[in-house]
CSV table of C-alpha atoms and ligand atoms in Angstrom, one decimal:
chain,number,residue,atom,x,y,z
A,247,MET,CA,95.6,108.5,102.3
A,248,ASN,CA,98.6,108.7,100.1
A,249,ILE,CA,100.0,105.4,99.0
A,250,LYS,CA,103.4,105.3,97.2
A,251,ILE,CA,104.4,102.1,95.6
A,252,ASN,CA,108.1,101.5,94.6
A,253,PHE,CA,109.2,98.4,92.7
A,254,LYS,CA,112.8,97.4,93.4
A,255,LYS,CA,114.4,94.8,91.2
A,256,GLN,CA,117.2,93.9,93.7
A,257,VAL,CA,116.9,91.0,96.1
A,258,PHE,CA,115.5,91.5,99.5
A,259,ASN,CA,118.2,92.5,101.9
A,260,ARG,CA,116.6,91.9,105.3
A,261,PRO,CA,115.5,95.4,106.0
A,262,ASN,CA,114.9,96.1,109.7
A,263,GLU,CA,111.4,97.5,108.9
A,264,ASN,CA,107.8,96.4,108.6
A,265,LEU,CA,107.7,93.4,106.4
A,266,ILE,CA,104.9,91.8,104.5
A,267,PHE,CA,105.1,88.2,103.2
A,268,PHE,CA,102.8,85.9,101.3
A,269,VAL,CA,102.5,82.3,102.6
A,270,ASP,CA,100.5,79.3,101.6
A,271,GLU,CA,97.1,78.4,103.2
A,272,ASN,CA,98.9,76.5,106.0
A,273,PHE,CA,101.0,79.4,106.9
A,274,ASN,CA,104.1,77.5,106.0
A,275,ILE,CA,107.0,80.0,106.5
A,276,SER,CA,110.0,77.9,105.4
A,277,SER,CA,110.3,80.1,102.3
A,278,LEU,CA,111.0,83.1,104.6
A,279,LYS,CA,114.2,81.7,106.1
A,280,LYS,CA,116.5,83.7,103.9
A,281,SER,CA,114.4,86.9,104.2
A,282,ILE,CA,114.4,87.4,108.0
A,283,SER,CA,116.9,86.9,110.9
A,284,ASN,CA,117.1,83.6,112.7
A,285,SER,CA,115.6,85.1,115.9
A,286,ASP,CA,112.7,86.6,114.0
A,287,TYR,CA,112.1,83.3,112.3
A,288,SER,CA,112.0,81.3,115.5
A,289,TYR,CA,109.7,83.9,117.1
A,290,VAL,CA,107.3,83.7,114.2
A,291,SER,CA,107.3,79.9,113.9
A,292,ASP,CA,106.6,79.6,117.7
A,293,LEU,CA,103.7,82.0,117.7
A,294,ILE,CA,102.2,80.7,114.5
A,295,LYS,CA,101.3,77.4,116.1
A,296,THR,CA,98.7,79.1,118.2
A,297,ARG,CA,97.3,81.3,115.5
A,298,ASP,CA,93.6,81.9,115.0
A,299,THR,CA,93.0,79.6,112.0
A,300,LYS,CA,90.1,81.8,110.7
A,301,LYS,CA,92.4,84.7,110.0
A,302,LYS,CA,94.0,85.1,106.6
A,303,ILE,CA,96.3,87.9,107.8
A,304,ILE,CA,98.4,87.7,110.9
A,305,THR,CA,100.6,90.5,112.4
A,306,PHE,CA,103.6,89.7,114.5
A,307,ASN,CA,104.9,92.5,116.8
A,308,ILE,CA,108.7,92.1,116.6
A,309,SER,CA,109.2,95.5,118.2
A,310,SER,CA,107.3,98.8,118.5
A,311,LYS,CA,108.7,99.8,115.1
A,312,LYS,CA,108.8,96.5,113.3
A,313,LYS,CA,106.0,94.2,112.4
A,314,ILE,CA,106.0,91.0,110.3
A,315,ILE,CA,102.7,90.6,108.5
A,316,LEU,CA,101.9,87.2,106.9
A,317,VAL,CA,99.2,87.1,104.2
A,318,SER,CA,97.9,83.6,103.5
A,319,ILE,CA,97.1,82.7,99.9
A,320,ASN,CA,94.9,79.7,99.0
A,321,LYS,CA,95.8,77.5,96.1
A,322,ASN,CA,92.8,78.4,94.0
A,323,ILE,CA,92.5,82.0,95.1
A,324,THR,CA,90.7,84.4,92.7
A,325,ASN,CA,91.9,87.8,91.7
A,326,SER,CA,89.1,89.5,93.6
A,327,GLU,CA,89.9,87.5,96.8
A,328,ILE,CA,93.5,88.8,96.5
A,329,GLU,CA,92.2,92.3,96.1
A,330,ASN,CA,90.1,91.9,99.2
A,331,LEU,CA,93.2,90.7,101.1
A,332,GLY,CA,95.0,93.8,100.0
A,333,ALA,CA,92.1,95.9,101.3
A,334,ASP,CA,92.1,94.0,104.6
A,335,CYS,CA,95.9,94.5,104.8
A,336,TYR,CA,95.4,98.2,104.2
A,337,ASN,CA,93.1,98.4,107.2
A,338,ILE,CA,95.8,96.9,109.3
A,339,ILE,CA,98.8,99.0,108.1
A,340,LYS,CA,97.0,102.3,108.2
A,341,GLU,CA,96.8,102.0,111.9
A,342,LEU,CA,100.5,101.3,112.5
A,343,LYS,CA,102.9,103.9,113.6
A,344,LYS,CA,105.5,103.3,111.0
A,345,SER,CA,104.3,103.7,107.5
A,346,ASN,CA,107.2,102.2,105.5
A,347,PHE,CA,106.6,98.6,104.3
A,348,PHE,CA,108.7,96.0,102.5
A,349,ILE,CA,107.4,93.1,100.5
A,350,ASN,CA,109.5,90.3,99.2
A,351,SER,CA,107.8,89.1,96.1
A,352,ASP,CA,110.3,86.2,95.7
A,353,THR,CA,108.7,84.3,98.6
A,354,ILE,CA,105.6,83.7,96.6
A,355,ILE,CA,105.4,80.0,95.8
A,356,GLN,CA,101.7,80.0,94.8
A,357,ASN,CA,101.3,79.8,91.1
A,358,THR,CA,99.0,82.9,91.0
A,359,LYS,CA,99.4,85.3,88.1
A,360,ASN,CA,99.7,88.9,89.0
A,361,LEU,CA,99.3,88.3,92.8
A,362,VAL,CA,101.3,91.4,93.7
A,363,GLY,CA,99.4,93.5,91.2
A,364,HIS,CA,96.0,92.6,92.5
A,365,PHE,CA,97.1,92.9,96.1
A,366,LEU,CA,98.3,96.4,95.6
A,367,HIS,CA,95.2,97.2,93.5
A,368,GLY,CA,93.1,96.3,96.6
A,369,ILE,CA,95.2,98.4,98.9
A,370,ARG,CA,94.9,101.4,96.6
A,371,LEU,CA,91.2,101.1,96.0
A,372,LYS,CA,90.5,100.8,99.7
A,373,SER,CA,92.7,103.8,100.6
A,374,TYR,CA,90.6,106.4,98.7
A,375,LEU,CA,89.2,109.2,100.9
A,376,PHE,CA,87.3,112.3,99.9
A,377,GLU,CA,88.7,115.0,102.1
A,378,LYS,CA,88.5,118.0,99.9
A,379,TYR,CA,86.3,120.0,102.3
A,380,LYS,CA,88.0,118.9,105.6
A,381,SER,CA,90.3,121.4,107.2
A,382,ASN,CA,92.1,118.5,109.0
A,383,LYS,CA,93.2,116.1,106.3
A,384,THR,CA,94.7,112.7,106.9
A,385,LYS,CA,98.3,113.6,106.3
A,386,LYS,CA,99.7,110.1,106.4
A,387,ASN,CA,101.8,108.7,103.6
A,388,ILE,CA,102.3,105.0,103.2
A,389,ASP,CA,105.3,103.8,101.4
A,390,ILE,CA,105.3,100.2,100.0
A,391,ASN,CA,108.5,98.8,98.6
A,392,ILE,CA,108.3,95.6,96.6
A,393,PHE,CA,111.5,93.6,96.1
A,394,GLY,CA,112.1,90.7,93.7
A,395,LYS,CA,110.9,89.4,90.4
A,396,ASN,CA,107.2,88.5,91.0
A,397,ILE,CA,106.0,92.0,90.2
A,398,PRO,CA,103.4,93.2,87.6
A,399,THR,CA,104.7,94.0,84.1
A,400,THR,CA,104.9,97.6,83.1
A,401,LYS,CA,101.8,97.0,80.9
A,402,ASP,CA,99.9,95.6,83.9
A,403,GLN,CA,101.0,98.5,86.1
A,404,VAL,CA,99.6,101.0,83.5
A,405,LYS,CA,96.4,99.0,83.4
A,406,PHE,CA,95.9,98.8,87.2
A,407,ASN,CA,96.7,102.5,87.5
A,408,ALA,CA,94.3,103.5,84.8
A,409,ILE,CA,91.4,101.6,86.4
A,410,GLU,CA,92.2,103.1,89.8
A,411,GLU,CA,92.4,106.6,88.3
A,412,GLY,CA,89.1,106.1,86.5
A,413,THR,CA,87.4,104.8,89.7
A,414,PHE,CA,88.8,107.6,91.8
A,415,TYR,CA,87.6,110.2,89.2
A,416,ALA,CA,84.1,108.7,89.4
A,417,ARG,CA,84.2,108.7,93.2
A,418,ASP,CA,85.4,112.3,93.2
A,419,LEU,CA,82.5,113.4,91.0
A,420,VAL,CA,79.9,111.5,93.0
A,421,SER,CA,81.3,112.9,96.3
A,422,GLU,CA,81.0,116.5,95.2
A,423,PRO,CA,78.0,118.3,96.7
A,424,GLY,CA,75.2,119.8,94.4
A,425,ASN,CA,76.3,123.4,95.0
A,426,VAL,CA,79.7,122.7,93.5
A,427,LEU,CA,79.1,120.1,90.9
A,428,HIS,CA,76.1,121.6,89.1
A,429,PRO,CA,75.7,120.9,85.4
A,430,ASP,CA,77.7,124.0,84.3
A,431,GLU,CA,80.7,122.9,86.4
A,432,TYR,CA,80.3,119.2,85.5
A,433,ALA,CA,80.4,120.0,81.7
A,434,LYS,CA,83.6,122.0,82.2
A,435,ARG,CA,85.2,119.2,84.2
A,436,ILE,CA,84.5,116.6,81.5
A,437,ASN,CA,85.7,119.0,78.8
A,438,SER,CA,89.1,119.1,80.7
A,439,LEU,CA,89.6,115.4,79.9
A,440,LYS,CA,90.6,116.4,76.4
A,441,LYS,CA,94.1,116.4,77.7
A,442,PHE,CA,94.1,112.6,77.9
A,443,GLY,CA,93.2,112.2,74.2
A,444,LEU,CA,89.4,112.0,74.4
A,445,LYS,CA,87.4,113.9,71.9
A,446,ILE,CA,84.7,115.9,73.8
A,447,ASN,CA,81.6,117.6,72.5
A,448,VAL,CA,79.4,119.7,74.8
A,449,TYR,CA,75.8,120.3,73.6
A,450,ASP,CA,74.2,123.2,75.5
A,451,GLU,CA,70.5,124.1,75.8
A,452,LYS,CA,70.5,126.0,72.5
A,453,LYS,CA,71.8,123.0,70.6
A,454,LEU,CA,69.6,120.5,72.4
A,455,LYS,CA,66.6,122.7,71.7
A,456,LYS,CA,67.5,122.6,68.0
A,457,LEU,CA,67.9,118.8,68.1
A,458,GLY,CA,64.5,118.4,69.8
A,459,MET,CA,65.7,116.8,73.0
A,460,ASN,CA,62.7,118.0,75.0
A,461,THR,CA,62.4,115.2,77.5
A,462,LEU,CA,66.0,116.0,78.7
A,463,LEU,CA,65.4,119.7,78.6
A,464,GLY,CA,62.1,119.5,80.5
A,465,VAL,CA,63.9,118.0,83.5
A,466,GLY,CA,66.3,120.9,83.8
A,467,GLN,CA,64.0,123.7,83.0
A,468,GLY,CA,63.3,124.6,86.6
A,469,SER,CA,67.0,125.1,87.4
A,470,THR,CA,69.0,128.3,87.1
A,471,ARG,CA,71.9,126.0,85.8
A,472,GLY,CA,72.2,124.8,82.2
A,473,SER,CA,71.3,121.4,80.9
A,474,TYR,CA,73.8,119.5,78.7
A,475,LEU,CA,74.5,116.4,76.7
A,476,VAL,CA,78.2,115.7,76.7
A,477,ILE,CA,79.7,113.2,74.3
A,478,MET,CA,83.1,111.6,74.8
A,479,GLU,CA,84.9,109.6,72.1
A,480,TRP,CA,87.8,107.3,72.5
A,481,ASN,CA,89.1,106.0,69.2
A,482,GLY,CA,91.6,103.5,70.3
A,483,LEU,CA,91.5,101.4,67.1
A,484,ARG,CA,92.2,104.4,64.9
A,485,ASN,CA,89.6,103.3,62.5
A,486,LYS,CA,85.9,103.7,61.9
A,487,SER,CA,84.7,100.3,63.2
A,488,LYS,CA,81.5,100.5,65.3
A,489,PRO,CA,82.0,101.8,68.8
A,490,LEU,CA,80.8,100.5,72.1
A,491,ALA,CA,78.5,103.0,73.7
A,492,PHE,CA,77.9,103.9,77.4
A,493,VAL,CA,75.2,106.3,78.5
A,494,GLY,CA,74.9,107.8,82.0
A,495,LYS,CA,72.2,109.6,84.0
A,496,GLY,CA,73.7,112.8,85.3
A,497,VAL,CA,71.1,114.4,87.6
A,498,CYS,CA,73.4,116.6,89.6
A,499,PHE,CA,70.7,117.1,92.2
A,500,ASP,CA,67.3,115.5,92.3
A,501,THR,CA,64.8,117.4,94.5
A,502,GLY,CA,62.0,115.5,92.7
A,503,GLY,CA,61.0,118.8,91.1
A,504,ILE,CA,57.3,119.9,91.6
A,505,SER,CA,56.6,116.3,92.7
A,506,LEU,CA,59.0,117.3,95.6
A,507,LYS,CA,60.8,114.6,97.6
A,508,PRO,CA,60.4,114.5,101.4
A,509,ALA,CA,63.2,116.3,103.3
A,510,LYS,CA,64.6,113.2,105.0
A,511,PHE,CA,67.5,111.8,103.0
A,512,MET,CA,67.0,114.2,100.2
A,513,GLU,CA,70.7,115.1,100.6
A,514,ASP,CA,71.5,111.7,99.2
A,515,MET,CA,70.3,112.9,95.8
A,516,THR,CA,73.8,114.5,95.3
A,517,TYR,CA,74.7,111.1,94.0
A,518,ASP,CA,72.0,111.0,91.4
A,519,MET,CA,74.6,111.6,88.8
A,520,ALA,CA,76.6,108.4,89.6
A,521,GLY,CA,75.6,106.7,86.3
A,522,SER,CA,77.2,109.5,84.4
A,523,ALA,CA,80.3,109.5,86.7
A,524,VAL,CA,80.9,105.9,85.9
A,525,VAL,CA,80.8,106.6,82.2
A,526,VAL,CA,83.2,109.5,82.6
A,527,GLY,CA,85.5,107.5,84.9
A,528,LEU,CA,85.4,104.6,82.4
A,529,MET,CA,86.3,106.9,79.4
A,530,LYS,CA,89.2,108.3,81.4
A,531,SER,CA,90.4,104.7,82.2
A,532,LEU,CA,90.2,103.7,78.5
A,533,ALA,CA,92.3,106.7,77.5
A,534,LEU,CA,94.9,106.3,80.3
A,535,ARG,CA,95.5,102.7,79.4
A,536,LYS,CA,95.2,103.3,75.6
A,537,ALA,CA,92.6,100.6,75.2
A,538,LYS,CA,92.4,99.0,71.8
A,539,VAL,CA,88.7,99.7,71.3
A,540,ASN,CA,86.4,102.4,70.0
A,541,ALA,CA,84.1,103.7,72.7
A,542,ILE,CA,81.6,106.5,73.1
A,543,GLY,CA,80.4,107.9,76.4
A,544,VAL,CA,77.3,110.0,76.5
A,545,VAL,CA,76.0,111.8,79.6
A,546,GLY,CA,72.9,113.9,80.2
A,547,LEU,CA,73.6,116.6,82.8
A,548,VAL,CA,70.7,118.4,84.5
A,549,GLU,CA,69.5,119.6,87.8
A,550,ASN,CA,65.9,118.6,88.8
A,551,MET,CA,64.5,121.7,90.7
A,552,PRO,CA,61.1,123.1,91.4
A,553,GLY,CA,60.7,126.7,90.4
A,554,GLY,CA,58.6,129.2,88.4
A,555,ASN,CA,59.7,127.6,85.1
A,556,ALA,CA,59.7,124.0,86.3
A,557,GLN,CA,57.9,121.2,84.5
A,558,ARG,CA,54.4,120.5,85.8
A,559,PRO,CA,52.8,117.1,86.4
A,560,GLY,CA,50.5,116.6,83.4
A,561,ASP,CA,52.9,118.3,80.9
A,562,ILE,CA,53.2,116.5,77.6
A,563,VAL,CA,56.6,116.7,75.9
A,564,LYS,CA,58.0,115.4,72.6
A,565,SER,CA,61.2,113.4,72.9
A,566,TYR,CA,64.1,113.4,70.4
A,567,SER,CA,62.7,110.1,69.0
A,568,GLY,CA,59.4,111.8,68.1
A,569,LYS,CA,57.5,109.9,70.8
A,570,THR,CA,55.4,111.9,73.2
A,571,VAL,CA,55.5,111.5,77.0
A,572,GLU,CA,53.0,112.6,79.6
A,573,ILE,CA,54.9,113.7,82.7
A,574,LEU,CA,52.8,112.4,85.6
A,575,ASN,CA,55.5,112.7,88.2
A,576,THR,CA,58.4,115.0,87.9
A,577,ASP,CA,60.5,112.8,90.2
A,578,ALA,CA,60.6,110.1,87.6
A,579,GLU,CA,63.2,112.3,85.8
A,580,GLY,CA,66.1,110.0,85.1
A,581,ARG,CA,64.3,108.0,82.4
A,582,LEU,CA,63.4,111.3,80.7
A,583,VAL,CA,67.1,112.3,80.5
A,584,LEU,CA,68.2,108.9,79.4
A,585,ALA,CA,65.4,108.6,76.8
A,586,ASP,CA,66.9,111.4,74.6
A,587,ALA,CA,70.5,110.4,75.3
A,588,ILE,CA,69.8,106.8,74.3
A,589,THR,CA,68.0,107.6,71.0
A,590,TYR,CA,70.7,110.1,70.1
A,591,THR,CA,73.5,107.6,70.8
A,592,GLU,CA,71.9,104.9,68.8
A,593,LYS,CA,71.1,107.1,65.8
A,594,LYS,CA,74.3,109.0,65.7
A,595,PHE,CA,76.9,106.3,66.4
A,596,LYS,CA,75.2,103.0,65.4
A,597,PRO,CA,77.1,101.3,68.2
A,598,LYS,CA,77.8,97.6,68.7
A,599,PHE,CA,75.8,97.9,71.9
A,600,ILE,CA,74.5,100.5,74.4
A,601,VAL,CA,75.0,100.0,78.1
A,602,ASP,CA,73.3,102.7,80.2
A,603,LEU,CA,73.8,103.3,83.9
A,604,ALA,CA,71.5,105.2,86.3
A,605,THR,CA,70.5,105.6,89.9
A,606,LEU,CA,67.1,105.1,88.4
A,607,THR,CA,64.7,103.7,91.0
A,608,GLY,CA,64.4,103.3,94.8
A,609,ALA,CA,62.6,100.0,94.0
A,610,ILE,CA,65.8,98.3,92.9
A,611,ILE,CA,67.2,98.9,96.4
A,612,VAL,CA,64.1,97.1,97.7
A,613,SER,CA,64.8,94.1,95.5
A,614,LEU,CA,68.5,93.8,95.4
A,615,GLY,CA,70.0,96.0,98.2
A,616,SER,CA,73.7,96.8,97.8
A,617,GLU,CA,74.9,93.4,96.5
A,618,TYR,CA,73.8,93.5,92.9
A,619,ALA,CA,72.9,96.2,90.4
A,620,GLY,CA,69.7,95.4,88.4
A,621,LEU,CA,70.4,94.4,84.8
A,622,PHE,CA,67.7,94.8,82.2
A,623,SER,CA,68.5,93.8,78.6
A,624,ASN,CA,67.2,92.9,75.2
A,625,ASP,CA,70.3,90.7,74.5
A,626,ASP,CA,71.3,87.4,76.1
A,627,LYS,CA,74.9,87.6,74.9
A,628,LEU,CA,75.5,91.1,76.3
A,629,SER,CA,73.8,90.1,79.6
A,630,LYS,CA,76.0,87.0,80.0
A,631,GLN,CA,79.1,89.1,79.3
A,632,LEU,CA,78.1,91.7,82.0
A,633,ILE,CA,77.2,89.0,84.5
A,634,ASP,CA,80.6,87.2,84.0
A,635,ALA,CA,82.5,90.5,84.2
A,636,GLY,CA,80.6,91.4,87.4
A,637,GLU,CA,81.4,88.1,89.1
A,638,ASN,CA,85.0,88.5,88.1
A,639,VAL,CA,85.6,92.0,89.6
A,640,GLU,CA,83.0,91.6,92.4
A,641,GLU,CA,80.8,94.3,90.9
A,642,LYS,CA,77.9,92.0,90.4
A,643,VAL,CA,74.7,92.4,88.4
A,644,TRP,CA,71.5,90.4,88.6
A,645,ARG,CA,69.2,90.1,85.5
A,646,MET,CA,65.7,91.3,86.0
A,647,PRO,CA,62.7,90.8,83.6
A,648,LEU,CA,61.6,92.9,80.7
A,649,ASN,CA,58.3,91.9,79.1
A,650,LYS,CA,55.9,93.5,76.7
A,651,ASN,CA,53.1,92.7,79.2
A,652,TYR,CA,54.4,95.5,81.4
A,653,ASP,CA,53.8,98.0,78.6
A,654,LYS,CA,50.2,98.6,79.5
A,655,LEU,CA,51.3,100.1,82.8
A,656,ILE,CA,53.1,103.0,81.1
A,657,ASP,CA,50.7,103.5,78.1
A,658,SER,CA,49.1,106.9,78.4
A,659,LYS,CA,45.6,108.1,77.5
A,660,ASN,CA,46.9,111.4,76.3
A,661,ALA,CA,50.3,110.7,74.9
A,662,ASP,CA,52.4,107.8,73.6
A,663,MET,CA,53.4,106.9,77.1
A,664,GLN,CA,53.5,108.2,80.7
A,665,ASN,CA,56.6,108.5,82.9
A,666,ILE,CA,55.2,106.5,85.8
A,667,ASN,CA,53.2,103.4,86.4
A,668,TYR,CA,50.1,104.5,88.4
A,669,ILE,CA,48.8,101.0,89.1
A,670,GLY,CA,51.9,100.2,91.1
A,671,GLY,CA,54.4,97.4,91.4
A,672,ALA,CA,57.5,96.5,89.3
A,673,GLY,CA,58.9,100.0,89.7
A,674,SER,CA,62.4,99.1,88.3
A,675,THR,CA,61.1,97.0,85.4
A,676,THR,CA,58.5,99.6,84.2
A,677,ALA,CA,61.3,102.2,84.3
A,678,ALA,CA,63.5,99.9,82.2
A,679,GLN,CA,60.5,99.1,79.9
A,680,PHE,CA,60.2,102.9,79.4
A,681,LEU,CA,63.8,103.2,78.4
A,682,GLN,CA,63.5,100.3,76.0
A,683,ARG,CA,61.0,102.3,73.9
A,684,PHE,CA,63.8,104.6,73.0
A,685,ILE,CA,65.9,102.0,71.4
A,686,LEU,CA,64.6,102.3,67.8
A,687,ASN,CA,66.8,100.0,65.8
A,688,LYS,CA,67.1,96.8,67.9
A,689,THR,CA,70.6,97.7,69.0
A,690,PRO,CA,71.8,95.3,71.8
A,691,TRP,CA,71.1,97.2,74.9
A,692,ALA,CA,71.6,96.8,78.7
A,693,HIS,CA,70.3,99.0,81.4
A,694,LEU,CA,72.1,98.9,84.8
A,695,ASP,CA,70.1,100.3,87.7
A,696,ILE,CA,72.8,101.2,90.2
A,697,ALA,CA,70.7,103.1,92.8
A,698,GLY,CA,71.8,100.6,95.5
A,699,MET,CA,75.4,100.4,94.4
A,700,ALA,CA,76.7,103.9,93.9
A,701,PHE,CA,77.0,105.0,97.5
A,702,SER,CA,77.9,103.0,100.6
A,703,LYS,CA,77.2,104.5,104.0
A,704,TYR,CA,79.4,101.9,105.8
A,705,GLY,CA,82.0,100.9,103.2
A,706,GLY,CA,82.4,97.7,101.2
A,707,ALA,CA,85.2,95.3,100.5
A,708,LEU,CA,87.2,97.7,98.3
A,709,ASN,CA,85.9,101.1,99.5
A,710,SER,CA,86.0,102.8,102.8
A,711,GLY,CA,82.5,104.3,102.6
A,712,GLY,CA,81.0,107.1,100.5
A,713,ALA,CA,81.1,107.0,96.7
A,714,THR,CA,82.0,103.5,95.5
A,715,GLY,CA,82.8,104.1,91.9
A,716,TYR,CA,80.8,100.9,91.2
A,717,GLY,CA,80.7,100.2,87.5
A,718,VAL,CA,84.1,101.5,86.3
A,719,ARG,CA,85.8,98.2,87.0
A,720,LEU,CA,82.8,96.2,85.8
A,721,LEU,CA,82.8,97.9,82.4
A,722,ASN,CA,86.6,97.9,82.0
A,723,LYS,CA,86.4,94.1,82.5
A,724,LEU,CA,83.5,93.7,80.0
A,725,ILE,CA,85.6,95.5,77.4
A,726,GLU,CA,88.9,93.8,78.2
A,727,ASP,CA,87.5,90.3,78.2
A,728,ASN,CA,85.3,90.6,75.1
A,729,TYR,CA,86.1,93.6,72.9
A,730,GLU,CA,89.9,94.2,72.9
B,926,LIG,N1,67.0,109.3,91.8
B,926,LIG,C1,65.8,108.6,92.1
B,926,LIG,C2,66.0,107.1,92.5
B,926,LIG,C3,66.8,106.9,93.7
B,926,LIG,C4,66.2,106.7,94.9
B,926,LIG,C5,68.2,106.8,93.6
B,926,LIG,C6,67.0,106.4,96.0
B,926,LIG,C7,69.0,106.5,94.7
B,926,LIG,C8,68.4,106.3,95.9
B,926,LIG,C9,64.8,108.7,90.9
B,926,LIG,O1,64.9,109.8,90.2
B,926,LIG,C10,63.4,108.7,91.5
B,926,LIG,O2,63.1,109.6,92.2
B,926,LIG,N2,62.6,107.6,91.3
B,926,LIG,C11,61.4,107.5,91.8
B,926,LIG,C12,60.5,107.0,90.7
B,926,LIG,C13,59.0,107.1,91.0
B,926,LIG,C14,58.6,108.6,91.1
B,926,LIG,C15,58.3,106.4,89.9
B,926,LIG,C16,61.4,106.4,92.9
B,926,LIG,O3,62.2,105.5,92.8
B,926,LIG,O4,60.7,106.6,93.9
B,927,LIG,MN1,63.7,111.5,90.9
B,928,LIG,ZN1,66.7,110.8,90.1
């Protein structure tokens, strides 16, 4: 769906069109007197008495071409509740015949900062559709005209837009099927983000071999496509101060490898690169809004395939860190890709912190479903910042345990460690415990297991189903509130 938003400084001149107004929690409409005709006003005030009090948005049919939509705003409404109202409003207006809408921002009496900005943000986020491969696309354009003074500043408009574009970019990447977005194509697409001012380095197999990134390379070796580590840099401070680092799992398709997955739902594994897509989307957002921060994005891009050259269960490989890993199950591949990416990021950039994101375990879906991502961290301060940012933008995280007692489950007889826990239990924690072994210099680190969050079959508050882009707004908020 195409949403066009026009800000108009002039006063509202009673357009004979679809109108949207914000009212208080009691649906007091006295502030609308000047904005609508006397007959419309008495029509609305009569009907409003019999309203369904549970509803926050009420539509009045003035004529077949004209609706008046009232959106009720509580006194202590949060930004994310306003965004949800925008999304609900989008669901109403997308069904209406006429797609021109007029908002009078001057009727807003509630003392809410940036109400219009968050409302429109919700509309835009909800309106995203992935229709690239549909012959019959939704052709509808929706025009929203906002009058009056209560509109976001130019700076806030840039910020909202940057976050939307980053989220949409992540959703686009996650939505692409495995035959299109294989590692070769993915690396090219990231490279094209140079035009936004990001510095991009693409390490191909030859370079990775030289560096000794054998746990990453082992995952991709059964594929006819290449394996890559791609590094994105945003130097918003124009100085050399320590960057923030974000690392993402980019398994373009996860068949499980020789430890092959069952056929049912294997198609879902096109989204096994969602962690990397969040990192790419975030970096794009930071560049678009010219964030005053230094940040690094590192993604490991591979395809996990069975084949004549594929990695075998029982193989022992030496990681970039020097530690050796016995591969007991080739389907526990994400941690192998991240292991090398994390050690490299820590060693090369000495960042303030590392946050990694991955669709790492099915077990996190068992524990947290699609409400919270699993957070595993060696640092209380970073954890608190992530939890707070998550509550704020409704991309929530729940902290899960790390403990050295879990280590015995991944210690190997034949190598320094093994990539799965054979005894069973605590599947997400043992995966995180594995990753922690590749932080060598006590850098504050957080791992977000987003397996339950990256894709939504039925849609959520701010997405209409499919790729959610979960994580882009969370990390933007983390940065904005604590590091800019
Ligand atoms: N990509 C999967 C995890 C996953 C499962 C993501 C479902 C999204 C939805 C990961 O690579 C995997 O296969 N994990 C295994 C680990 C096991 C072999 C120790 C799992 O969770 O079953
Ligand atoms: Mn797997
Ligand atoms: Zn995987």
